[in-house]
Amino acid sequence: MKKVTAIYPGSFDPPTNGHLDLIARGSKIFDELVVAILRNPEKAPLFNVSERLRMLEAMTEDFKNVRVDSFDGLTVDYAEKIEAHAVLRGIRALSDYEYELQMALMNRKLRPEVETVFMMPAEKYSYLSSRLVREVAQLGGSVKDLVPEMVEQRLREKLDPAIKLASARPPKTRKSK
Ligand code: PNS
């Protein structure tokens, strides 16, 4: 039987529990799922591509049929390059639909052989986006339960570099008197 590969393209800046939920769903229906981070020179991201790649790799290490990669150019060209058959995208609410429909139809126009498959993440993530996570974290709010603990820690380090410095330093030993 034919092996079906899908790509899950996005910015993932940062990856969230909503992304992870969709990856888990996608890994169940596709033989192989490639999480594909767009290298977008026009956007100034909070996390660079290798930081996002490392976070996503750690988040998906238990999924044996999932791998993480980055790409530039058109999503459908990348899909063609790695011989993927489908593009997976998440739809959280009706407001996502218009933009996603436009993208799916444009992608179909560019490469009709690549299908777009939409999946819904769990309802508890229906309001969750990387943009809101960045905003809340930057303004000092808690993003617990919205992103994996490791991403929460990376956000803290990114927004308060003193934290990274402190954890990199060896713990102080008390001088014996
Ligand atoms: O996580 P995002 O930012 O919603 O992902 C958007 C993404 C990366 C899927 C979209 O911007 C994209 O496919 N960009 C690559 C360029 C491209 O193929 N453009 C035409 C799509 S219609």
PDB file of N, CA and C and ligand atoms in Angstrom, residues 9-11 38 43 71 73-75 89 99 103 106-107, ligand 1:
ATOM      1  N   PRO A   9       2.921  22.655   7.899  1.00  0.00           N
ATOM      2  CA  PRO A   9       3.742  23.862   7.823  1.00  0.00           C
ATOM      3  C   PRO A   9       3.248  24.954   8.776  1.00  0.00           C
ATOM      4  N   GLY A  10       4.164  25.793   9.204  1.00  0.00           N
ATOM      5  CA  GLY A  10       3.753  26.905  10.059  1.00  0.00           C
ATOM      6  C   GLY A  10       4.944  27.699  10.531  1.00  0.00           C
ATOM      7  N   SER A  11       4.640  28.704  11.343  1.00  0.00           N
ATOM      8  CA  SER A  11       5.704  29.548  11.887  1.00  0.00           C
ATOM      9  C   SER A  11       6.201  29.001  13.229  1.00  0.00           C
ATOM     10  N   LEU A  38       8.526  27.408   8.534  1.00  0.00           N
ATOM     11  CA  LEU A  38       8.831  28.337   7.438  1.00  0.00           C
ATOM     12  C   LEU A  38       9.983  29.254   7.834  1.00  0.00           C
ATOM     13  N   LYS A  43       9.871  38.256   8.406  1.00  0.00           N
ATOM     14  CA  LYS A  43       9.377  38.373   9.781  1.00  0.00           C
ATOM     15  C   LYS A  43      10.541  38.354  10.746  1.00  0.00           C
ATOM     16  N   PHE A  71      11.892  25.062   5.939  1.00  0.00           N
ATOM     17  CA  PHE A  71      11.867  25.248   4.484  1.00  0.00           C
ATOM     18  C   PHE A  71      11.715  26.722   4.167  1.00  0.00           C
ATOM     19  N   GLY A  73      10.466  29.392   0.638  1.00  0.00           N
ATOM     20  CA  GLY A  73       9.735  29.321  -0.628  1.00  0.00           C
ATOM     21  C   GLY A  73       8.311  28.845  -0.402  1.00  0.00           C
ATOM     22  N   LEU A  74       7.740  28.291  -1.471  1.00  0.00           N
ATOM     23  CA  LEU A  74       6.334  27.875  -1.398  1.00  0.00           C
ATOM     24  C   LEU A  74       6.179  26.553  -0.642  1.00  0.00           C
ATOM     25  N   THR A  75       5.128  26.499   0.163  1.00  0.00           N
ATOM     26  CA  THR A  75       4.818  25.271   0.901  1.00  0.00           C
ATOM     27  C   THR A  75       4.639  24.084  -0.045  1.00  0.00           C
ATOM     28  N   ARG A  89      -3.377  21.356   8.140  1.00  0.00           N
ATOM     29  CA  ARG A  89      -3.540  22.651   8.811  1.00  0.00           C
ATOM     30  C   ARG A  89      -4.647  22.521   9.854  1.00  0.00           C
ATOM     31  N   TYR A  99      -9.122  32.461   5.816  1.00  0.00           N
ATOM     32  CA  TYR A  99      -7.704  32.506   5.447  1.00  0.00           C
ATOM     33  C   TYR A  99      -7.210  31.117   5.031  1.00  0.00           C
ATOM     34  N   MET A 103      -5.747  29.895   1.412  1.00  0.00           N
ATOM     35  CA  MET A 103      -4.436  29.246   1.256  1.00  0.00           C
ATOM     36  C   MET A 103      -4.576  27.887   0.588  1.00  0.00           C
ATOM     37  N   MET A 106      -5.320  28.322  -3.082  1.00  0.00           N
ATOM     38  CA  MET A 106      -4.123  28.801  -3.806  1.00  0.00           C
ATOM     39  C   MET A 106      -3.126  27.661  -3.960  1.00  0.00           C
ATOM     40  N   ASN A 107      -2.940  26.906  -2.887  1.00  0.00           N
ATOM     41  CA  ASN A 107      -2.013  25.763  -2.958  1.00  0.00           C
ATOM     42  C   ASN A 107      -2.500  24.743  -3.987  1.00  0.00           C
TER      43      ASN A 107
HETATM   44  O1  PNS B   1       1.746  29.310  11.334  1.00  0.00           O
HETATM   45  P1  PNS B   1       1.319  30.200  10.204  1.00  0.00           P
HETATM   46  O2  PNS B   1       2.095  31.495  10.233  1.00  0.00           O
HETATM   47  O3  PNS B   1      -0.170  30.410  10.150  1.00  0.00           O
HETATM   48  O4  PNS B   1       1.737  29.431   8.840  1.00  0.00           O
HETATM   49  C1  PNS B   1       1.502  30.028   7.581  1.00  0.00           C
HETATM   50  C2  PNS B   1       2.220  29.257   6.462  1.00  0.00           C
HETATM   51  C3  PNS B   1       3.702  29.084   6.787  1.00  0.00           C
HETATM   52  C4  PNS B   1       1.595  27.896   6.317  1.00  0.00           C
HETATM   53  C5  PNS B   1       2.031  30.057   5.134  1.00  0.00           C
HETATM   54  O5  PNS B   1       2.418  31.378   5.342  1.00  0.00           O
HETATM   55  C6  PNS B   1       2.831  29.482   3.999  1.00  0.00           C
HETATM   56  O6  PNS B   1       2.493  28.433   3.467  1.00  0.00           O
HETATM   57  N1  PNS B   1       3.923  30.189   3.618  1.00  0.00           N
HETATM   58  C7  PNS B   1       4.863  29.727   2.603  1.00  0.00           C
HETATM   59  C8  PNS B   1       4.728  30.537   1.325  1.00  0.00           C
HETATM   60  C9  PNS B   1       3.590  30.040   0.507  1.00  0.00           C
HETATM   61  O7  PNS B   1       3.516  28.870   0.133  1.00  0.00           O
HETATM   62  N2  PNS B   1       2.658  30.963   0.201  1.00  0.00           N
HETATM   63  C10 PNS B   1       1.468  30.642  -0.545  1.00  0.00           C
HETATM   64  C11 PNS B   1       0.443  29.980   0.345  1.00  0.00           C
HETATM   65  S1  PNS B   1      -1.091  30.273  -0.251  1.00  0.00           S
END
